[in-house]
mmCIF file of C-alpha atoms in Angstrom:
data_model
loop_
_atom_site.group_PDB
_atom_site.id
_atom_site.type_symbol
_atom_site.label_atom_id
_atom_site.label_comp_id
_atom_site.label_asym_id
_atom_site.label_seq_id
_atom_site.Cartn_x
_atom_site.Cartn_y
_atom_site.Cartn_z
ATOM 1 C CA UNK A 1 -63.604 83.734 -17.830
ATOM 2 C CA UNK A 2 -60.425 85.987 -17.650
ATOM 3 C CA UNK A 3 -59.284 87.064 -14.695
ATOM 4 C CA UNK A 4 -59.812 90.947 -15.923
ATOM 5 C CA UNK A 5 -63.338 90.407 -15.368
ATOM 6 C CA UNK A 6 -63.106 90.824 -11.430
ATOM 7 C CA UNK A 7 -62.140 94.918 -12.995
ATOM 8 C CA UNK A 8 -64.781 95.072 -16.270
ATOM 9 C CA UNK A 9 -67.628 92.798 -14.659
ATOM 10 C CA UNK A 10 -67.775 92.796 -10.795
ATOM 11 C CA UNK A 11 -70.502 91.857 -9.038
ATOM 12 C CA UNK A 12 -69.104 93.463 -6.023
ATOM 13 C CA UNK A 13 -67.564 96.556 -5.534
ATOM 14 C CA UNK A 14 -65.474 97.784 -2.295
ATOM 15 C CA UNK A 15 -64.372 101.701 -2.387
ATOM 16 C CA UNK A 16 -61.719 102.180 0.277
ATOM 17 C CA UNK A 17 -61.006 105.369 1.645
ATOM 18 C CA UNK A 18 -64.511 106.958 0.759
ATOM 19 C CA UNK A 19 -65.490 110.258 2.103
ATOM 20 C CA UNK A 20 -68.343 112.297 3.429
ATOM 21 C CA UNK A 21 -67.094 115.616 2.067
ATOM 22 C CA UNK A 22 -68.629 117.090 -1.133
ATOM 23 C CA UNK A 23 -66.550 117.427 -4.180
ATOM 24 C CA UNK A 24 -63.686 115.118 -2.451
ATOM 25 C CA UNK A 25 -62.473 112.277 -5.081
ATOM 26 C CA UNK A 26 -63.724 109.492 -2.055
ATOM 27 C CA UNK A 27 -67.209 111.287 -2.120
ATOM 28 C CA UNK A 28 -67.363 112.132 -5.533
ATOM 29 C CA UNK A 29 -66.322 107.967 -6.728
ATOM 30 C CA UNK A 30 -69.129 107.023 -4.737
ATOM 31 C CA UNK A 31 -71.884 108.743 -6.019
ATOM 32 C CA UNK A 32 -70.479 107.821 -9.941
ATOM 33 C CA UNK A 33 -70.964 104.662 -8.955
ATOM 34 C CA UNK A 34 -74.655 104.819 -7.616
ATOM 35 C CA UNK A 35 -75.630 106.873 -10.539
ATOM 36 C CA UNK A 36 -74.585 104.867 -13.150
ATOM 37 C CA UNK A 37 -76.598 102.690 -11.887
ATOM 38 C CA UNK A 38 -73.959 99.691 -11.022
ATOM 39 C CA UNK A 39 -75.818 96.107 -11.292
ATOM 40 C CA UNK A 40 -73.715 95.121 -8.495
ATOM 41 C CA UNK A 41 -73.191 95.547 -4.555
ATOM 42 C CA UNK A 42 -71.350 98.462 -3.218
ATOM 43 C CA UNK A 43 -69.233 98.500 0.207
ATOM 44 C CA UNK A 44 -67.859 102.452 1.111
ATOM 45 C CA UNK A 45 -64.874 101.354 3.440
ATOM 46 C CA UNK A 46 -64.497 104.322 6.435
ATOM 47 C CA UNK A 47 -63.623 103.340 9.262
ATOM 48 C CA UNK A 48 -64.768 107.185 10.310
ATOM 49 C CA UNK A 49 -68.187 106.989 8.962
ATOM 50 C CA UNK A 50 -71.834 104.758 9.521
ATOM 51 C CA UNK A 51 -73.066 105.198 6.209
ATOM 52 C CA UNK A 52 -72.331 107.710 3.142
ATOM 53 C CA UNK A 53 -75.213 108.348 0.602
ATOM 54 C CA UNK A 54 -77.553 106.315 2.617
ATOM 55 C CA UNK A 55 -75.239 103.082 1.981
ATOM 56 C CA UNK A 56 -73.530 101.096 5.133
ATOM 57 C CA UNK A 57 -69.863 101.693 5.574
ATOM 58 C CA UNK A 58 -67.603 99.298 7.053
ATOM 59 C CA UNK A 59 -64.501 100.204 9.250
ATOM 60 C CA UNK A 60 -62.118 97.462 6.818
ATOM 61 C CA UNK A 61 -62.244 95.766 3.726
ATOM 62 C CA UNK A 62 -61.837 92.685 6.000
ATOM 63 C CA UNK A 63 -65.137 93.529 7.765
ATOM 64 C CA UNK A 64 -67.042 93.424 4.827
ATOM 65 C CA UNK A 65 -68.724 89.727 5.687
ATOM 66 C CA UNK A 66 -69.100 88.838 1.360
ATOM 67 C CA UNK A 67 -67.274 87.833 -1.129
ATOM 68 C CA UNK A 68 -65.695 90.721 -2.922
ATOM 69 C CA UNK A 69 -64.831 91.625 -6.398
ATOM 70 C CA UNK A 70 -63.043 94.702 -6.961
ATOM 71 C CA UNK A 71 -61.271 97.084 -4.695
ATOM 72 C CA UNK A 72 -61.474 100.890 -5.644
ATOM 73 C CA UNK A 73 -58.494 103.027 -3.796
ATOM 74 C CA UNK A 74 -58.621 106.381 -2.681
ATOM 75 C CA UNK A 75 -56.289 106.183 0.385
ATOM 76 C CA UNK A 76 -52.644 108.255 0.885
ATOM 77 C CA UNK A 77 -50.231 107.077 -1.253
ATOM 78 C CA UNK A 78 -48.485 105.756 1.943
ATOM 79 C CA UNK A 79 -51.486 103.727 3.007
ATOM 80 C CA UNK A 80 -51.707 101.827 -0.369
ATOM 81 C CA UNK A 81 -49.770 98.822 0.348
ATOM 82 C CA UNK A 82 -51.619 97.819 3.394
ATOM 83 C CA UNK A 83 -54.867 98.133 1.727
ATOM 84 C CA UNK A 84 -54.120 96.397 -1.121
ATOM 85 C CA UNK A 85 -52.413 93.571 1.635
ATOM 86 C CA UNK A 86 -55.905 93.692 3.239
ATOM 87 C CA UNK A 87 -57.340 92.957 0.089
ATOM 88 C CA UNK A 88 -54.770 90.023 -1.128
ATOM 89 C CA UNK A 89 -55.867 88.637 2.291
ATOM 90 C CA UNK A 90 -59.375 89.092 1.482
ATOM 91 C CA UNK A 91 -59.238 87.237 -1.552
ATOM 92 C CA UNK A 92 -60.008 90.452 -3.899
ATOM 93 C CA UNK A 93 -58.441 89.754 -7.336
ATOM 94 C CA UNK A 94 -59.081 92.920 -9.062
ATOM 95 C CA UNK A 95 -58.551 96.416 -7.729
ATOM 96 C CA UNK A 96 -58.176 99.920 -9.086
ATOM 97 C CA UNK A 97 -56.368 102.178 -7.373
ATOM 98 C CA UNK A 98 -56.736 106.017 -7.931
ATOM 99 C CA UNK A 99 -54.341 107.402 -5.607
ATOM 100 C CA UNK A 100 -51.242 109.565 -6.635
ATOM 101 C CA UNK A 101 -47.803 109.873 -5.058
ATOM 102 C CA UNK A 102 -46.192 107.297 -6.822
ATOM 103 C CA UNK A 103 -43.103 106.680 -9.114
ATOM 104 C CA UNK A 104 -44.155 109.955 -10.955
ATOM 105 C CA UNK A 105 -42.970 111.691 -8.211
ATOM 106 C CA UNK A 106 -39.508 110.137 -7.737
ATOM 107 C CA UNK A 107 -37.758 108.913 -4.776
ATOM 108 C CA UNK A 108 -39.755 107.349 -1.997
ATOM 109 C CA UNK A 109 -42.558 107.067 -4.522
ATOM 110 C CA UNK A 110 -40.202 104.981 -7.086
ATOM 111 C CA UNK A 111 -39.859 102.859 -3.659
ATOM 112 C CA UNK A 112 -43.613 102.704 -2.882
ATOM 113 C CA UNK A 113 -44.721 101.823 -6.414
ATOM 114 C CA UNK A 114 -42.529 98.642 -6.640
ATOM 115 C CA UNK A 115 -44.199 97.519 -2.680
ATOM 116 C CA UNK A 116 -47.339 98.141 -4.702
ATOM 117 C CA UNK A 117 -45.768 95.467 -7.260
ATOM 118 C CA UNK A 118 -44.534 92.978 -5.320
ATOM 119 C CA UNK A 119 -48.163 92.699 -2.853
ATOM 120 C CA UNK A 120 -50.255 92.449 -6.193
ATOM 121 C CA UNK A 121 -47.693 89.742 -7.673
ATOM 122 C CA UNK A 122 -47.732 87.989 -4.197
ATOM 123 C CA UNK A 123 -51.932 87.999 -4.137
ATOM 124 C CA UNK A 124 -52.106 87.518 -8.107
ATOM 125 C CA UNK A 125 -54.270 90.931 -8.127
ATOM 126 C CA UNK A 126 -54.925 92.390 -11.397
ATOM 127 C CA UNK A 127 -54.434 96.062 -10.374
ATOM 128 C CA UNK A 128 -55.034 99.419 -12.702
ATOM 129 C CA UNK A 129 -52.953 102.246 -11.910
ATOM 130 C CA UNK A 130 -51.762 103.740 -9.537
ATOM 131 C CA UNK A 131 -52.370 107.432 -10.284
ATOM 132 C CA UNK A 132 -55.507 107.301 -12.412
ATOM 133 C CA UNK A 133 -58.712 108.457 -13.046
ATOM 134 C CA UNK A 134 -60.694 104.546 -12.568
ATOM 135 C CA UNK A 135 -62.239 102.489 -15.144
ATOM 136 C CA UNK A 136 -65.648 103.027 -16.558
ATOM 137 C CA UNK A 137 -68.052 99.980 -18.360
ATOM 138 C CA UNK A 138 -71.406 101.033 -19.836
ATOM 139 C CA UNK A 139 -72.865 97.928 -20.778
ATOM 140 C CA UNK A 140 -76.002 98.196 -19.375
ATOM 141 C CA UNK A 141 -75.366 94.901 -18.014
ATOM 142 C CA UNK A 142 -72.529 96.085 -16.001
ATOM 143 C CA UNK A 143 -73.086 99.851 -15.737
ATOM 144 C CA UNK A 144 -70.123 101.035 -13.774
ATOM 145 C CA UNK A 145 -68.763 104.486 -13.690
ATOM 146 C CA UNK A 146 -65.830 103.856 -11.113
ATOM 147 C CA UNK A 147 -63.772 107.110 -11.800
ATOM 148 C CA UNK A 148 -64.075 110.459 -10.168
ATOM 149 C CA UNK A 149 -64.617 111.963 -13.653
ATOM 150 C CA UNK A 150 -68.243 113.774 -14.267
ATOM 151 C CA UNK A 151 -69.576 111.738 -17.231
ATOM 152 C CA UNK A 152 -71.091 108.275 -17.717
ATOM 153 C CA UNK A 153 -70.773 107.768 -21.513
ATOM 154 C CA UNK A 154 -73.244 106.130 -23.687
ATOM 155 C CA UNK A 155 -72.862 102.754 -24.664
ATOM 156 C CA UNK A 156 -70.902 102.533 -27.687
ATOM 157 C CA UNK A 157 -68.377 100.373 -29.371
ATOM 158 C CA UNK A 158 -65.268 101.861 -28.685
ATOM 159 C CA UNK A 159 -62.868 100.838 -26.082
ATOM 160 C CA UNK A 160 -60.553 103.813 -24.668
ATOM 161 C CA UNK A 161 -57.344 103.635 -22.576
ATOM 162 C CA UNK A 162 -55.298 106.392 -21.266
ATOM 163 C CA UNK A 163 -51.895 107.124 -19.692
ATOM 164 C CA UNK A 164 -53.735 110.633 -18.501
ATOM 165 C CA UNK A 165 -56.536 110.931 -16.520
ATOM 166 C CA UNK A 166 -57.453 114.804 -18.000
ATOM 167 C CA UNK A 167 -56.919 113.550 -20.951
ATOM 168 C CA UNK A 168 -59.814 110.989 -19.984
ATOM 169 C CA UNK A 169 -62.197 113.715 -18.907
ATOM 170 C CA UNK A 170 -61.473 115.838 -21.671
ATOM 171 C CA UNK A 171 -62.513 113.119 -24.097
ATOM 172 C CA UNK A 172 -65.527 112.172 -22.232
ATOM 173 C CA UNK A 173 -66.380 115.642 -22.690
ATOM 174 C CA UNK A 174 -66.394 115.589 -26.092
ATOM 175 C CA UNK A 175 -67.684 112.407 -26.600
ATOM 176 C CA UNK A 176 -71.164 113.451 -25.323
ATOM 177 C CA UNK A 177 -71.019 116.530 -27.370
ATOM 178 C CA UNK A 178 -70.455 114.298 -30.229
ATOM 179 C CA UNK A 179 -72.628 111.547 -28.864
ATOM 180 C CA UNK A 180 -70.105 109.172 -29.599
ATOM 181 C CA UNK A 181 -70.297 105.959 -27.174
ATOM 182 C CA UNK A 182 -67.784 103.741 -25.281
ATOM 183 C CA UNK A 183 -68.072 99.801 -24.327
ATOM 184 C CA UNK A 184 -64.760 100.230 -21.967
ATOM 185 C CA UNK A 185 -62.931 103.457 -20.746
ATOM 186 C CA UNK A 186 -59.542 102.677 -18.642
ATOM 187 C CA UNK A 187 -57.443 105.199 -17.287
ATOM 188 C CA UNK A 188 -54.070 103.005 -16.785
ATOM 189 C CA UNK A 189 -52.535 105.797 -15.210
ATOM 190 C CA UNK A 190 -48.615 104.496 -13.964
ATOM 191 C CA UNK A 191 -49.253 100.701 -15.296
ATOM 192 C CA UNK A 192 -47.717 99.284 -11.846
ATOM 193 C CA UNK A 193 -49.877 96.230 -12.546
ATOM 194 C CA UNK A 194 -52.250 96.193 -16.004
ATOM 195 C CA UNK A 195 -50.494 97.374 -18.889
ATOM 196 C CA UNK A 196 -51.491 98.503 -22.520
ATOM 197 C CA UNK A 197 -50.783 94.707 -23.338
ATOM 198 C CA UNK A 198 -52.585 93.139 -21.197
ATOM 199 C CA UNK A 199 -55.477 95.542 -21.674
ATOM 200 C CA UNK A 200 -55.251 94.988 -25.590
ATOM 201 C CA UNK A 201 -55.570 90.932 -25.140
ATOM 202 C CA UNK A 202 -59.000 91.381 -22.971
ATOM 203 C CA UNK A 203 -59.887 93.912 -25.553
ATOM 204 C CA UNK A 204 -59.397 91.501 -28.617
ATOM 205 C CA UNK A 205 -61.816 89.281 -27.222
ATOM 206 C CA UNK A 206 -64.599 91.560 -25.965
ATOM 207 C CA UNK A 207 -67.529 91.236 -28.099
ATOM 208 C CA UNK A 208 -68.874 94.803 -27.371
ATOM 209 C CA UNK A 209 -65.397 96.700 -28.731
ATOM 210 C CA UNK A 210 -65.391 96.982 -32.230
ATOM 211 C CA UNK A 211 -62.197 99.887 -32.374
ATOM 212 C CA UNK A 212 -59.304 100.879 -29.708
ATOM 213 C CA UNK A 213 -58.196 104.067 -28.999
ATOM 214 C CA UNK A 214 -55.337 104.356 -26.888
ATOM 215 C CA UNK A 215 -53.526 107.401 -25.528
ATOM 216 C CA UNK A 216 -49.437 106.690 -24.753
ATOM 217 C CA UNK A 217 -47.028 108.080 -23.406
ATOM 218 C CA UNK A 218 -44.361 105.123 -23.728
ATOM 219 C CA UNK A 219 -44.722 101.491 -23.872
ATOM 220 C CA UNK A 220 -43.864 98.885 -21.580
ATOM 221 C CA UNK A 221 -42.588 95.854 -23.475
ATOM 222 C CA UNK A 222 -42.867 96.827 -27.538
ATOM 223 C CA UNK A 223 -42.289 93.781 -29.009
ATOM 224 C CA UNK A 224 -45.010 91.766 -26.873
ATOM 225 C CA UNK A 225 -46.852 95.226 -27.867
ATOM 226 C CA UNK A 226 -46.407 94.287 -31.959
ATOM 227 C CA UNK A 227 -47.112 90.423 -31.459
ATOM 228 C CA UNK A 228 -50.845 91.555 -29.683
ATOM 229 C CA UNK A 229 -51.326 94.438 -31.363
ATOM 230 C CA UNK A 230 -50.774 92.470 -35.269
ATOM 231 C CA UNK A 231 -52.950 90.044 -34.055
ATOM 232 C CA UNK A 232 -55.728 92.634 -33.443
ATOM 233 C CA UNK A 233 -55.400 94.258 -36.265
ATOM 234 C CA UNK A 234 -55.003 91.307 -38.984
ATOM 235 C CA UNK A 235 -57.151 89.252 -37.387
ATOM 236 C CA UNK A 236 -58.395 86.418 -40.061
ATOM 237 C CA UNK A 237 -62.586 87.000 -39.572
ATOM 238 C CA UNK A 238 -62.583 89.673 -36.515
ATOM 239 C CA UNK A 239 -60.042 92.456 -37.488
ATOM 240 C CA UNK A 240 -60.558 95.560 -34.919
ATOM 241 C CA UNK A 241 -58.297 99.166 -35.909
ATOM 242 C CA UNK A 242 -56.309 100.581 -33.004
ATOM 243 C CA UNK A 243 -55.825 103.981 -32.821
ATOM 244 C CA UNK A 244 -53.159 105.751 -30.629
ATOM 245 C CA UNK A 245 -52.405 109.143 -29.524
ATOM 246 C CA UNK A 246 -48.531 108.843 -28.738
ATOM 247 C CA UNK A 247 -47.465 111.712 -26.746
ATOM 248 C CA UNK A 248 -43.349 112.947 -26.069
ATOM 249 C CA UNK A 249 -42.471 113.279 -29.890
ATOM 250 C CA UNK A 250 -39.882 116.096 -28.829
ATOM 251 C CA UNK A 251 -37.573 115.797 -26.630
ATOM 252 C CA UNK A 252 -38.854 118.166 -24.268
ATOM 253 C CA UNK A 253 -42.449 116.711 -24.662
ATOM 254 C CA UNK A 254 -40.884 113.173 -23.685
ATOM 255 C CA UNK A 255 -39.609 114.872 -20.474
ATOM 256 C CA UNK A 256 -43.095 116.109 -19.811
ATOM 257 C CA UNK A 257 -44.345 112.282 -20.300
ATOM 258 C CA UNK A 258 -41.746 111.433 -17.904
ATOM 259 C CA UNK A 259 -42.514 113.979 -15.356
ATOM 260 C CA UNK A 260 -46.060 112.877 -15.532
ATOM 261 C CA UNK A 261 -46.676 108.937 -14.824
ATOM 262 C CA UNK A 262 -42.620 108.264 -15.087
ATOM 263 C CA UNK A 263 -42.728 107.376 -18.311
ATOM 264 C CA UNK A 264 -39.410 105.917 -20.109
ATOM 265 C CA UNK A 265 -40.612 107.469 -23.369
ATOM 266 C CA UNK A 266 -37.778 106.689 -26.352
ATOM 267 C CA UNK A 267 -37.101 107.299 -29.795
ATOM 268 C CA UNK A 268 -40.247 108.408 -31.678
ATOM 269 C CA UNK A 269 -39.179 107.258 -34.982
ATOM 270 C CA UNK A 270 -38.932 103.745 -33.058
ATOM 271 C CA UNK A 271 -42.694 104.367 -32.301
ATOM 272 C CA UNK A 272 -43.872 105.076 -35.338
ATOM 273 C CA UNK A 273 -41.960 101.813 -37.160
ATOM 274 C CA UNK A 274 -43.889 99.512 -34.191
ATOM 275 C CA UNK A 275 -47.050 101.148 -35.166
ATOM 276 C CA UNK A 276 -46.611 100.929 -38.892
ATOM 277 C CA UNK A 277 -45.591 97.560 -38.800
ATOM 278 C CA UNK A 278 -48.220 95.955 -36.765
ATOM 279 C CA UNK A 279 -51.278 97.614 -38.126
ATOM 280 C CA UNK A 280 -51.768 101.183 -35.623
ATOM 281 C CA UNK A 281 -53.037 104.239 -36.859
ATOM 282 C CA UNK A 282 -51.298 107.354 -35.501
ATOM 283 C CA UNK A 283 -52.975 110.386 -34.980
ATOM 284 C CA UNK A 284 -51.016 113.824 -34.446
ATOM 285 C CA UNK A 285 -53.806 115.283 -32.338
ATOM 286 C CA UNK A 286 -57.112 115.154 -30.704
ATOM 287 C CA UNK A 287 -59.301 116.335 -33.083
ATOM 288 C CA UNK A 288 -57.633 113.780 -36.479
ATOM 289 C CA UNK A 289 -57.859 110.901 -33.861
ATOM 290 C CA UNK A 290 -61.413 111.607 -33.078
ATOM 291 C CA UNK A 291 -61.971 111.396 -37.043
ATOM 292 C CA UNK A 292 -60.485 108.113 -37.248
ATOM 293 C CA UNK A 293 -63.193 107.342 -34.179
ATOM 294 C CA UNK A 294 -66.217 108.112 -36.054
ATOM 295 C CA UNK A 295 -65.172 106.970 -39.521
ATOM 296 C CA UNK A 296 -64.087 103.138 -37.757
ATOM 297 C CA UNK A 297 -66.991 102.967 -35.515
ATOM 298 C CA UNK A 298 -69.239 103.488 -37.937
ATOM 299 C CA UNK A 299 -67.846 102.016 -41.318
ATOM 300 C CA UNK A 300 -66.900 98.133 -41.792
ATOM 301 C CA UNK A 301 -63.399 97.506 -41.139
ATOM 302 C CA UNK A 302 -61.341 98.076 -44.416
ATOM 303 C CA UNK A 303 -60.640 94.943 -46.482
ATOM 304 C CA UNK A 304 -57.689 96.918 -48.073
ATOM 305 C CA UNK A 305 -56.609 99.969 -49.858
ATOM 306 C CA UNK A 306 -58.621 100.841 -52.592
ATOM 307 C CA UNK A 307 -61.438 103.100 -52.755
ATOM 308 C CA UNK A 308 -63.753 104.975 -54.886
ATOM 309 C CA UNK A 309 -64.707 108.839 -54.748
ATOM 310 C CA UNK A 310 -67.847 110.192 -54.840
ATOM 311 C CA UNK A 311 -68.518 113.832 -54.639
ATOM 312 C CA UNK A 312 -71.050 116.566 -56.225
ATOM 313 C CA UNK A 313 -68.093 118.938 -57.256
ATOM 314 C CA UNK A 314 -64.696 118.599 -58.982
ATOM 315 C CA UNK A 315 -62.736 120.412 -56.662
ATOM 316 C CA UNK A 316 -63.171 118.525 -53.274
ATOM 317 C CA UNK A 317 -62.591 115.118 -55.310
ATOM 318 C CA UNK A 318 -59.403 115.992 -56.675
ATOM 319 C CA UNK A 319 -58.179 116.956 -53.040
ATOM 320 C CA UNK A 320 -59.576 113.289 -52.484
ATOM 321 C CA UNK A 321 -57.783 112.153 -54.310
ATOM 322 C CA UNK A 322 -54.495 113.763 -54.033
ATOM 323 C CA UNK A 323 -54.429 112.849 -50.560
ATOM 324 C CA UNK A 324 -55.804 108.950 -51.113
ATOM 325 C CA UNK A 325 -52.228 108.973 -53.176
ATOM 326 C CA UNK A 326 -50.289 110.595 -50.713
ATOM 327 C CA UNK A 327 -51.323 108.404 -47.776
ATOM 328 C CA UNK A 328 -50.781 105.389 -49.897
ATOM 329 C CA UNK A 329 -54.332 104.765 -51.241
ATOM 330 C CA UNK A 330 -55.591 103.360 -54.366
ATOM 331 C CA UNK A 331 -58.228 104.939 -56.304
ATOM 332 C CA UNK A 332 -60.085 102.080 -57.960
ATOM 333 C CA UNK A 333 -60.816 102.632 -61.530
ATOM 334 C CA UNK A 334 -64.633 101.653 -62.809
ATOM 335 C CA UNK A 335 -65.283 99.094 -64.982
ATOM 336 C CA UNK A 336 -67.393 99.463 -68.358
ATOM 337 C CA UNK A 337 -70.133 97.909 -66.331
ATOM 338 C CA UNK A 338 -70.275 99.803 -63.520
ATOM 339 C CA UNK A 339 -69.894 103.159 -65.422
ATOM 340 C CA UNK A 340 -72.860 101.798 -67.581
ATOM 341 C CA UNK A 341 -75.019 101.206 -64.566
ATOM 342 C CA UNK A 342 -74.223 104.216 -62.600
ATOM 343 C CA UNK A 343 -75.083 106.531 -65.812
ATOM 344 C CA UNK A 344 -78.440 104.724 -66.087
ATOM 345 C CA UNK A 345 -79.366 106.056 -62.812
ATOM 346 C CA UNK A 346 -77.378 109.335 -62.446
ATOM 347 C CA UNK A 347 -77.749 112.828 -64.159
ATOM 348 C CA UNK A 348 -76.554 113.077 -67.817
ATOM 349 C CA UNK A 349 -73.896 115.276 -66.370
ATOM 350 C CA UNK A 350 -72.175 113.099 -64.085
ATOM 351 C CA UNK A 351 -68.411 112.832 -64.735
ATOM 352 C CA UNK A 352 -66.951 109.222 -64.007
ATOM 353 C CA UNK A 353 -63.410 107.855 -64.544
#
């Protein structure tokens, strides 16, 4: 059992800070949760409030009288690190905290986020975020949309993590439009606890992710990064592609990155020699990555680089082909054999070389 599983598998769910208003991100967590139909128990924590959505609330996480698995937070920024002490006390081990005001913001938030840091290393919580939009699993054995997002995607077997939240949404969006499904969908938000790496190793192991997609914005320790990421991606008998989405190639859009979740984000020609030497495809933008998507989650993994062309016209499979070349592709020639036997069952005007 890893200890991850308190975040992708709870049993028990506690969502702190939960609201009665309509539209609010406490309201609007809750009812994800209900209708995705969550296997487990829920606990709305309000210390203002009897009940939400017909469901019992409970003035403190330390009134709840179970055992509990995962804390969802959706209190001020300020509050944070006496919730999540509550929680250390209460013997949660996994929590997910949504709120914002963090080291994004600078300053006093730099100072909060590391108090954030030092309560989950003193409790040993495994904690995603701070500033994101939650975590969603929809194995129907799990079923657990714990984000404030409006989508529960379809079961699926790609696993998604994200620096942005929007960024979150807006794939979600297009993934039911596409009807393309998900096993696991993180938003990691400022990593003040889980990171990409640690996210990747739980990843490598899950039987229901076959492909990663990640979206970055910098990296938190690249070389650990390359050693998990290789072994992902080379793996002897279970090899599983990683895709990422690295944003701040300019300058000014690595300001942006850092202006966003305080990202540190560095050279992007350092980026693209980590990715290209331990396996990770790169995509410029949305739409190529979401290519990559459907051709991995569909196809067998590759066994290596050459490949054969088949198309009803001339034109489209010399552009094949001159980009096969240019991205480093081999085009495999046909034996005797196999032109022999493809002729016997194709047209008498079939071109094959």
């Amino acid at each position: 059992m890893s200890k991850l599983d308190n975040i992708f598998h709870p049993k028990s769910i506690a969502i702190i800070g939960v609201s009665r208003k309509l539209g609010s991100v406490g309201y609007s967590l809750l009812a994800n949760i209900i209708d995705s139909r969550f296997q487990g128990i829920v606990y709305p924590v309000n210390p203002k409030a009897k009940g939400i959505l017909g469901i019992k609330c409970y003035p403190s996480v330390m009134d709840i009288p179970d055992e509990v698995d995962l804390a969802v937070v959706i209190v001020p920024a300020h509050l944070v690190p006496g919730v999540l002490e509550e929680c250390g006390k209460k013997e949660i081990r996994g929590a997910i905290t949504i709120s914002a005001g963090f080291k994004e913001i600078g300053g006093k938030g730099i100072e909060l986020e590391q108090k954030v840091k030092d309560i989950i290393q003193k409790y040993d919580i495994s904690l995603v975020g701070p500033n994101c939009l939650g975590v969603i699993n929809a194995s129907p054995d799990v079923s657990m949309n714990a984000t404030f997002g409006t989508q529960m995607p379809k079961e699926g077997n790609i696993a998604f993590m994200s620096q942005s939240g929007a960024l979150c949404v807006a794939v979600l969006d297009y993934a039911k439009e596409s009807n393309i499904g998900f096993s696991k969908f993180i938003s990691m938000g400022n990593k003040a606890g889980l990171t990409e790496n640690e996210l990747l190793l739980y990843l490598k192991d899950d039987p229901k992710t076959d492909v990663i997609l990640m979206y970055l914005e910098d990296l938190v320790n690249g070389r650990e990064f390359m050693s998990i990421a290789r072994k992902i991606t080379s793996h002897p008998t279970n090899p599983k592609p990683i895709l990422a989405l690295k944003a701040g190639r300019t300058m000014i859009g690595a300001k942006a990155a850092s202006s966003h979740t305080g990202s540190l984000a560095g050279s992007d020609r350092v980026y693209d020699a980590i990715f290209e030497q331990c396996g990770v495809l790169r995509g410029e933008t949305l739409e190529e990555i979401s290519d990559y998507v459907k051709a991995f989650s569909s196809q067998p993994f590759p066994k290596g680089k050459n490949v054969v062309i088949i198309t009803n016209s001339g034109g489209p499979g010399i552009l094949a082909t001159d980009s096969c070349i240019r991205h480093g592709i081999n085009i495999a020639p046909l034996s005797q054999v196999t032109k022999n036997a493809l002729r016997e069952v194709l047209p008498p005007t079939v071109s094959l070389s």
